[in-house]
Short mmCIF file of C-alpha atoms and ligand atoms in Angstrom, two decimals:
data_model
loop_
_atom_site.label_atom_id
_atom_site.label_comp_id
_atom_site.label_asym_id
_atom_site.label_seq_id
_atom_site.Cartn_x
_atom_site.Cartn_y
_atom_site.Cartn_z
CA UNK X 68 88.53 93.08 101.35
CA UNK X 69 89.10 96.01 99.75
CA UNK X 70 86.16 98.45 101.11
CA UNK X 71 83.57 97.95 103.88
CA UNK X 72 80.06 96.76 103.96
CA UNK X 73 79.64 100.79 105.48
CA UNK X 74 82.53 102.38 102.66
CA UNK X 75 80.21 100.57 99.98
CA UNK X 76 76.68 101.88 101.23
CA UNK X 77 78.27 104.88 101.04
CA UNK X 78 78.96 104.88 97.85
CA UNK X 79 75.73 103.50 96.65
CA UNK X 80 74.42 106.38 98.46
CA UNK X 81 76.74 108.77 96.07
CA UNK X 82 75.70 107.12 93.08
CA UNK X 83 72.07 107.30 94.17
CA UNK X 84 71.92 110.61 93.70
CA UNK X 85 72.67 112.01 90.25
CA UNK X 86 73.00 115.90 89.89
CA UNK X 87 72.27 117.40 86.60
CA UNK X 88 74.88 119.77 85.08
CA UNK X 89 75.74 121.79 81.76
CA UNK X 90 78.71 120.64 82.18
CA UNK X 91 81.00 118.06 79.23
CA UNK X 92 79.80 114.67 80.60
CA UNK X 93 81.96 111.07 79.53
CA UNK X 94 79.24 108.61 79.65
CA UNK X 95 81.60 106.14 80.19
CA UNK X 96 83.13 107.46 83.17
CA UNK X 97 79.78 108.27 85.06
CA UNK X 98 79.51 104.72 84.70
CA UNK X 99 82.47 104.26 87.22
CA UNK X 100 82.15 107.33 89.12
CA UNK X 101 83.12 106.54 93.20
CA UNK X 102 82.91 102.51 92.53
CA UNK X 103 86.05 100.80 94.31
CA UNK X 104 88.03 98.55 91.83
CA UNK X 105 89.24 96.37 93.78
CA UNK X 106 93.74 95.66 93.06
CA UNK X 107 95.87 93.37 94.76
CA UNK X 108 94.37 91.85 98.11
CA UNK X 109 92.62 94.92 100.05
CA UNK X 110 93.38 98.08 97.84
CA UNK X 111 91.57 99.81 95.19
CA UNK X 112 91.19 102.98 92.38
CA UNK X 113 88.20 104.72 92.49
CA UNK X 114 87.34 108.31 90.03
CA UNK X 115 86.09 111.08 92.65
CA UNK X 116 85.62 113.24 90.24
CA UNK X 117 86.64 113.92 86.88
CA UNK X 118 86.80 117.27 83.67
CA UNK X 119 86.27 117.02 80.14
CA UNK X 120 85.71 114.16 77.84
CA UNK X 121 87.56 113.48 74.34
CA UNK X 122 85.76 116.44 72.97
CA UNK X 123 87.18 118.61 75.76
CA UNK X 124 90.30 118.27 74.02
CA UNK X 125 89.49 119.30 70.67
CA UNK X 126 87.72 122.63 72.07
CA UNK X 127 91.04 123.43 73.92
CA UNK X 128 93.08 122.63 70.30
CA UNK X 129 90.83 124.43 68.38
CA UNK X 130 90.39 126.93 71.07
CA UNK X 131 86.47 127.15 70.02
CA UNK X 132 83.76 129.13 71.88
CA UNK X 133 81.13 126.46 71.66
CA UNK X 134 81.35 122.69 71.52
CA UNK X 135 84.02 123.04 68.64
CA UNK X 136 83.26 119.57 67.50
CA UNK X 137 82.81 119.62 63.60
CA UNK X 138 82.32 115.93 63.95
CA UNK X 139 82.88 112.30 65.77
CA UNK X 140 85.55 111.69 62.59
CA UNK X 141 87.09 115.32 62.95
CA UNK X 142 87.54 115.07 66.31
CA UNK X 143 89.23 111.56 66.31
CA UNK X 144 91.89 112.54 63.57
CA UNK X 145 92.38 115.47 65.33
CA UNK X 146 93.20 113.86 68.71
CA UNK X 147 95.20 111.40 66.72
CA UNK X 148 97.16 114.06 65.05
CA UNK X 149 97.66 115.98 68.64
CA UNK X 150 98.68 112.70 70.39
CA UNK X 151 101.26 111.27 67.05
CA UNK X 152 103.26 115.12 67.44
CA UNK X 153 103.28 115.86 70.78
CA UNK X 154 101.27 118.30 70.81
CA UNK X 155 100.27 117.59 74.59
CA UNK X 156 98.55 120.57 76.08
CA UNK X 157 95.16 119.99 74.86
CA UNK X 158 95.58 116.71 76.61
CA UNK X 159 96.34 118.99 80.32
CA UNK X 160 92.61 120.31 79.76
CA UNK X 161 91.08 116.91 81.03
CA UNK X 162 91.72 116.15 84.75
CA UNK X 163 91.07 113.35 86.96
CA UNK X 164 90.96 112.38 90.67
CA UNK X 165 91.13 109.02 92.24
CA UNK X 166 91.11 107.73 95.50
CA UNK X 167 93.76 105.23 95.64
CA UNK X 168 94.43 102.64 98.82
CA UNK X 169 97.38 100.98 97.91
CA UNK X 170 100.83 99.26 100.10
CA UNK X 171 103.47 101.71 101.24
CA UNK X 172 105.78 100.78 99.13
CA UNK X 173 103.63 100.82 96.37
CA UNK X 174 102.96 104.69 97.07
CA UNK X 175 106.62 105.15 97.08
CA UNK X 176 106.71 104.34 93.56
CA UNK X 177 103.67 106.72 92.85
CA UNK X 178 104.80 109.41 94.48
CA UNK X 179 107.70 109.99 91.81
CA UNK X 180 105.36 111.11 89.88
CA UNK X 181 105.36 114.49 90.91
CA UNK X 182 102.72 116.34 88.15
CA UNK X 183 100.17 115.31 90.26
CA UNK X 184 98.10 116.48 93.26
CA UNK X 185 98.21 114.44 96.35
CA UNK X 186 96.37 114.27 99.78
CA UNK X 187 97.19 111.28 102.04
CA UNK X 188 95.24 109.82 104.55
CA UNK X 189 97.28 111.11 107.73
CA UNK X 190 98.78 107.99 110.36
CA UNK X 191 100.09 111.18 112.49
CA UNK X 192 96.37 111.85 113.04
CA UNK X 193 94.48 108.50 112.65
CA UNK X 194 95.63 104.83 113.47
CA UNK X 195 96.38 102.59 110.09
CA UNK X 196 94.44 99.49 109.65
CA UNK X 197 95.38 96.12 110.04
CA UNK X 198 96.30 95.67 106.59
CA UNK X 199 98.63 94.36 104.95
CA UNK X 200 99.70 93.15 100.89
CA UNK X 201 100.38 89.55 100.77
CA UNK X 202 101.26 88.61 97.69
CA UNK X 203 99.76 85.90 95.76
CA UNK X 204 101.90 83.07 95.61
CA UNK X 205 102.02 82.70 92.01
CA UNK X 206 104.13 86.64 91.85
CA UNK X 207 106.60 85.18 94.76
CA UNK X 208 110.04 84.93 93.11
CA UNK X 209 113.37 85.13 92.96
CA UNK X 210 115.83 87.93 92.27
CA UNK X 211 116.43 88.00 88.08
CA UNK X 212 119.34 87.12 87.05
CA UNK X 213 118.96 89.08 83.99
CA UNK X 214 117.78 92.14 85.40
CA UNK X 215 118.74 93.52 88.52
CA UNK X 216 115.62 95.27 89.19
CA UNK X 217 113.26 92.71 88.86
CA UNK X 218 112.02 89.16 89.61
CA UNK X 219 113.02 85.84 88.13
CA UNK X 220 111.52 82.10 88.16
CA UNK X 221 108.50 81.57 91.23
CA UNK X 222 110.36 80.09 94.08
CA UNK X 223 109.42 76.26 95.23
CA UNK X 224 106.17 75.64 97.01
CA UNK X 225 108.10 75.08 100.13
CA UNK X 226 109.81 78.62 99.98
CA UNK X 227 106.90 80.39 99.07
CA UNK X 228 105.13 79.12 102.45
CA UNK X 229 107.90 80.02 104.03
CA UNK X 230 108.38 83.58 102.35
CA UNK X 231 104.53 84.13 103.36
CA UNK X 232 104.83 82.91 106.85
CA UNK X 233 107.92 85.51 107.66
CA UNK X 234 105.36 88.08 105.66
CA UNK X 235 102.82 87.23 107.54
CA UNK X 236 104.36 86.86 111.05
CA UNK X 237 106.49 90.08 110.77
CA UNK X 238 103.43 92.06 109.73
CA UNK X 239 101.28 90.71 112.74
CA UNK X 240 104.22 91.41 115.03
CA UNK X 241 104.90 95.09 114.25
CA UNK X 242 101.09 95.94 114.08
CA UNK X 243 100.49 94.21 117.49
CA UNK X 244 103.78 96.11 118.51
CA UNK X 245 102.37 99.43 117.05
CA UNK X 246 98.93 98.96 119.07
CA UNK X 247 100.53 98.59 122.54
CA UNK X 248 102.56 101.64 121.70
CA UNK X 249 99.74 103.75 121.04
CA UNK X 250 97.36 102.13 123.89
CA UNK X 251 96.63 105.46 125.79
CA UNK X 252 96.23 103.34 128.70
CA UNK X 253 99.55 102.11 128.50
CA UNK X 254 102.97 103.51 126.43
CA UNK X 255 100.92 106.20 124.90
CA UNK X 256 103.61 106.56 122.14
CA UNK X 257 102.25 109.39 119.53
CA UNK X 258 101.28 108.04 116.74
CA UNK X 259 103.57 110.03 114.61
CA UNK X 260 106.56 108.16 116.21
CA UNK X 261 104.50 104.72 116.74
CA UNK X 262 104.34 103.96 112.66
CA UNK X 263 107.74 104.01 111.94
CA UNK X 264 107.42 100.19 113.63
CA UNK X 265 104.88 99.34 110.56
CA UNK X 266 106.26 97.69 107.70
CA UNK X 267 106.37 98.69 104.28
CA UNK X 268 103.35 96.68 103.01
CA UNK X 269 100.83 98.07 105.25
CA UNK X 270 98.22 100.10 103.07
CA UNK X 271 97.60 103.40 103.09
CA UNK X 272 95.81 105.99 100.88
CA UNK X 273 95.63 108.66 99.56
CA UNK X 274 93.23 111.28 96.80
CA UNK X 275 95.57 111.87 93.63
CA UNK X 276 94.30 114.41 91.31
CA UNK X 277 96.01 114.81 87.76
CA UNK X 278 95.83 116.09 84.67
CA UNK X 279 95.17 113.71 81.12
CA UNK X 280 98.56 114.71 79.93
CA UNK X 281 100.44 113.80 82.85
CA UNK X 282 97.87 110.43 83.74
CA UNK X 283 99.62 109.08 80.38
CA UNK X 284 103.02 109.43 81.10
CA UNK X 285 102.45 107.87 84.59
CA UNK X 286 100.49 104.96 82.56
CA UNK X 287 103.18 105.01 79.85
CA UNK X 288 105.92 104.00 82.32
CA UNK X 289 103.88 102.22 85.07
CA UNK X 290 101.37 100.19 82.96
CA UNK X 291 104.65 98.89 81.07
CA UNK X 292 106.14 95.34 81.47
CA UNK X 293 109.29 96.70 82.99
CA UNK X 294 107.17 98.41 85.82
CA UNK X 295 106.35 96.62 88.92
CA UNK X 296 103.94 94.09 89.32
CA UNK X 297 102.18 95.66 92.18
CA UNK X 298 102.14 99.49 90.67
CA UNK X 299 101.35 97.56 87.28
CA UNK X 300 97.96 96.45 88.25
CA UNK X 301 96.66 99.64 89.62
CA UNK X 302 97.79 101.69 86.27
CA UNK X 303 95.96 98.52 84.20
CA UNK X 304 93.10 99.42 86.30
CA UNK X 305 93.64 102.91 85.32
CA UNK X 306 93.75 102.56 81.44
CA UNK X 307 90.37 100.43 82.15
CA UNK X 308 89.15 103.62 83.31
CA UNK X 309 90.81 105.87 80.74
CA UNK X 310 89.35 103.86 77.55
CA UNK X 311 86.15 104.39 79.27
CA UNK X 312 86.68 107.82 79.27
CA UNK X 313 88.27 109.48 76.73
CA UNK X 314 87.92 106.39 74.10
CA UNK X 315 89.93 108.32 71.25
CA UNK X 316 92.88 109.80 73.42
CA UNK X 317 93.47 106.46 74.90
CA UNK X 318 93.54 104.60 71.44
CA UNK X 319 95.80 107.73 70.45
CA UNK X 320 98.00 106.78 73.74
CA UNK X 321 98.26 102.73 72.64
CA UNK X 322 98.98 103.33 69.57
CA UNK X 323 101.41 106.34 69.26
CA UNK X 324 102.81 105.69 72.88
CA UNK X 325 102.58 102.10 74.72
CA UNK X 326 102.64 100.71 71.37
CA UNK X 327 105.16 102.79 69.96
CA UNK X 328 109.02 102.37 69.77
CA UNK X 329 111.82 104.61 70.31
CA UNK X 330 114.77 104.34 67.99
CA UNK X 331 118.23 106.07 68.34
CA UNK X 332 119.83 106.97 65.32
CA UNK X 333 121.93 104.13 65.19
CA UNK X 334 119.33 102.54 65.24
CA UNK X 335 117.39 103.78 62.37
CA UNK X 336 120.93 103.67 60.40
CA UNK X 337 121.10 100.05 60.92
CA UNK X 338 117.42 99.17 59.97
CA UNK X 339 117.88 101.38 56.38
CA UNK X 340 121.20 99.05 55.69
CA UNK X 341 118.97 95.65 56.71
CA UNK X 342 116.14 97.15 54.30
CA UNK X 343 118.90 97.73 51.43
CA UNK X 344 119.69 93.84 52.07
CA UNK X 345 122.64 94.55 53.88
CA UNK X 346 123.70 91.82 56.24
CA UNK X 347 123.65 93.70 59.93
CA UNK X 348 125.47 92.23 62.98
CA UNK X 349 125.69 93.21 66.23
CA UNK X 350 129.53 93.64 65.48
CA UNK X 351 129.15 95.93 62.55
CA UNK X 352 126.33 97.59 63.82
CA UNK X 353 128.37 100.03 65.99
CA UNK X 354 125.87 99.95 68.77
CA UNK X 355 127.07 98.60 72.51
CA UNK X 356 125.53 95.12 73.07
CA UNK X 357 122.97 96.04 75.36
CA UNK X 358 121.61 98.37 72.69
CA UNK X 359 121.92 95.99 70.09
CA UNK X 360 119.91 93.61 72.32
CA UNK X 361 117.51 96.07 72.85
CA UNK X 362 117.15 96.83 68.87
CA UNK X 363 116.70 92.56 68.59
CA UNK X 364 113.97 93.01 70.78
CA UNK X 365 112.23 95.88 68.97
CA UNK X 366 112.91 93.76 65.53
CA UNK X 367 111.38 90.71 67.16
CA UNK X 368 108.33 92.64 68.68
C1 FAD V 607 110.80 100.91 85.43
C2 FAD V 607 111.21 102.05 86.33
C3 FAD V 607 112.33 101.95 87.11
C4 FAD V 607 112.73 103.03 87.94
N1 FAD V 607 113.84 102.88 88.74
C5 FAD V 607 114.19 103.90 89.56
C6 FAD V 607 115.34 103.78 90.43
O1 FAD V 607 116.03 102.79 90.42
N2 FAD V 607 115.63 104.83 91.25
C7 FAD V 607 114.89 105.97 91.28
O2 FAD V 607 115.21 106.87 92.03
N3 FAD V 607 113.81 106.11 90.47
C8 FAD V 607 113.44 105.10 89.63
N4 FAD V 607 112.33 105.24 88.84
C9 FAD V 607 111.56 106.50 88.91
C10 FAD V 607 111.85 107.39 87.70
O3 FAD V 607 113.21 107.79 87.67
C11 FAD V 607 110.96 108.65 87.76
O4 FAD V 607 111.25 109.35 88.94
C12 FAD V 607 109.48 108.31 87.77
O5 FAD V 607 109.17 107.37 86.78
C13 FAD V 607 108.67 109.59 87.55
O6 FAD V 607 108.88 109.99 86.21
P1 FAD V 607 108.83 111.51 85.79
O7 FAD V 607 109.83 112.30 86.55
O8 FAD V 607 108.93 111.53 84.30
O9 FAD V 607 107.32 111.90 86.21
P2 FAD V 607 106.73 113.25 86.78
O10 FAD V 607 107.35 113.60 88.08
O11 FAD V 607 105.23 113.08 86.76
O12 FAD V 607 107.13 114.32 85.73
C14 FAD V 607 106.57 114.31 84.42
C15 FAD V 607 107.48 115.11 83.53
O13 FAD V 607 107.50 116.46 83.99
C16 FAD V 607 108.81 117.01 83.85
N5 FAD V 607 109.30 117.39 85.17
C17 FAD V 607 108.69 117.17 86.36
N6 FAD V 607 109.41 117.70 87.37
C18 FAD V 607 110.50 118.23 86.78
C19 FAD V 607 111.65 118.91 87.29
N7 FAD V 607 111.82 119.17 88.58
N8 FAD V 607 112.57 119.32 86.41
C20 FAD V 607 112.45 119.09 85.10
N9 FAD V 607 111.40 118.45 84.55
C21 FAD V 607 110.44 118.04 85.39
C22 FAD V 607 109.66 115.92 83.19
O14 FAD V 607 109.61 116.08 81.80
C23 FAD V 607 108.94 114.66 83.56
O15 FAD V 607 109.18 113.58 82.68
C24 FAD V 607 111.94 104.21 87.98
C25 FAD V 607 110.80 104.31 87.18
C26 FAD V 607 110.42 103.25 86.36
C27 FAD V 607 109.19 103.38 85.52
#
């Protein structure tokens, strides 16, 4: 479960109560204001709060004293233009903040990301839940053989119920460990020592406040094939949000960035002989096989 009966009333409360404002308002992102979207068994990515809309942007570019919109068209090409030539600080002018519960080693990942602002929920202070990821078993795998850092073929049945036994028992184990550490009546442990017996996919969470700028590069990388599964789904979630949003910047974003290709020169040298009719091979292309590979790949689409 991902929030509470009580965590949900709560909410409803928030969302019962609309505030008027002069402020830039996306009408698609009041319409997911503090609702929990629920990722992976029990976490979630909810918008606390949120600035500017696509026009936002546009008024920053233009630097404009009103609205600065000349018009739904203008303001498109314009973002278009701003997104296709990096011109990326209009972009910084539109913020957002979630609240995120996600597995520790999930967070990990995140936490790279360091353009953002983060508060997390504080297991010095407060006792973690009883919660922990289990992953479904059709993303149970094996190590790739291709890739180092990432998964392979799913494992048999009978492995799988195995893997999520020792996932299970482990888990159960180290958070019945952690309670009789902290038991006041008993060990007393502090609770700053006590979690360092919880493993890595207990949940935690955390508020994570960032700018539009810097929400696409963490999308960019995160929402990508080569990105974890379990980050993957929460930036997926994300871009849900983010077309909702800012519609324009986001088709910008899919179609200059996540759908976009970098090529090195070589590269580009080797696709101008192909287009000449020039008969390219990875041996006369003067690019390392892995490259080459990775050129095949961009060809192939
Ligand atoms: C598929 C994948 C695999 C990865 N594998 C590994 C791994 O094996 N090991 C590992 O350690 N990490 C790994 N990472 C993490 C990766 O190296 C980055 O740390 C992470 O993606 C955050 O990217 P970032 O620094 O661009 O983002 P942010 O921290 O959000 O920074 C955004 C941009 O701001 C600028 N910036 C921010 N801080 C600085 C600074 N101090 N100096 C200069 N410029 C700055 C940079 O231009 C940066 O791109 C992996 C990431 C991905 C997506």
């Amino acid at each position: 479960m991902s929030v509470t009966p009580e965590q949900q009333a709560e909410i409803d409360e928030l969302r019962n109560q609309p505030n008027q404002t002069l402020r830039a308002v996306s009408e698609g992102m009041e319409a997911h204001l503090y609702k929990a979207i629920p990722v992976l068994d029990h976490g979630f990515v909810r918008v606390i709060d949120y600035m500017g809309d696509d026009a936002a942007i546009c008024q920053a570019a233009r630097v404009s004293y009103g609205k600065g919109t000349k018009s739904v068209q203008n303001d498109e090409g314009l973002i278009r233009y701003l997104m296709r030539h990096w011109h990326s600080t209009p972009f910084e002018m539109c913020e957002i903040k979630l609240h995120v519960k996600l597995p520790v080693f999930v967070a990990r990942q995140w936490i790279r990301h360091r353009t953002a602002n983060v508060n997390e929920y504080s297991a010095r202070y407060s006792i973690l839940d009883r919660e922990f990821y289990m992953p479904a078993p059709e993303h149970i795998n094996a190590q790739s053989v291709v890739n180092n850092q990432g998964r392979g073929e799913l494992l048999s049945p009978e492995d799988t119920a195995r893997v999520l036994e020792m996932l299970k028992g482990d888990a159960a184990r180290c958070y019945d460990n952690y309670q009789t550490l902290i038991d006041e009546d008993g060990i007393g442990l502090a609770r700053e020592l006590a979690r360092m017996n919880l493993p890595a996919n207990i949940y935690t969470q955390w508020y994570w406040k960032v700018d539009l700028h810097n929400l696409l590069h963490f999308l960019r990388l995160r929402a990508d094939a080569h990105a974890q599964y379990e980050i993957r789904v929460y930036a997926d979630a994300i871009c849900n949000v983010v077309a909702d949003w800012v519609p324009f910047a986001f088709k910008a974003f899919e179609d200059y960035r996540m759908g976009a290709v970098t090529m090195s020169a070589q590269m580009m040298e080797c696709l101008r002989r192909m287009l000449k009719g020039e008969a390219v091979t990875k041996e006369n292309s003067g690019m390392s096989v892995r490259e080459w590979r990775e050129f095949e790949g961009v060809l192939e689409g």
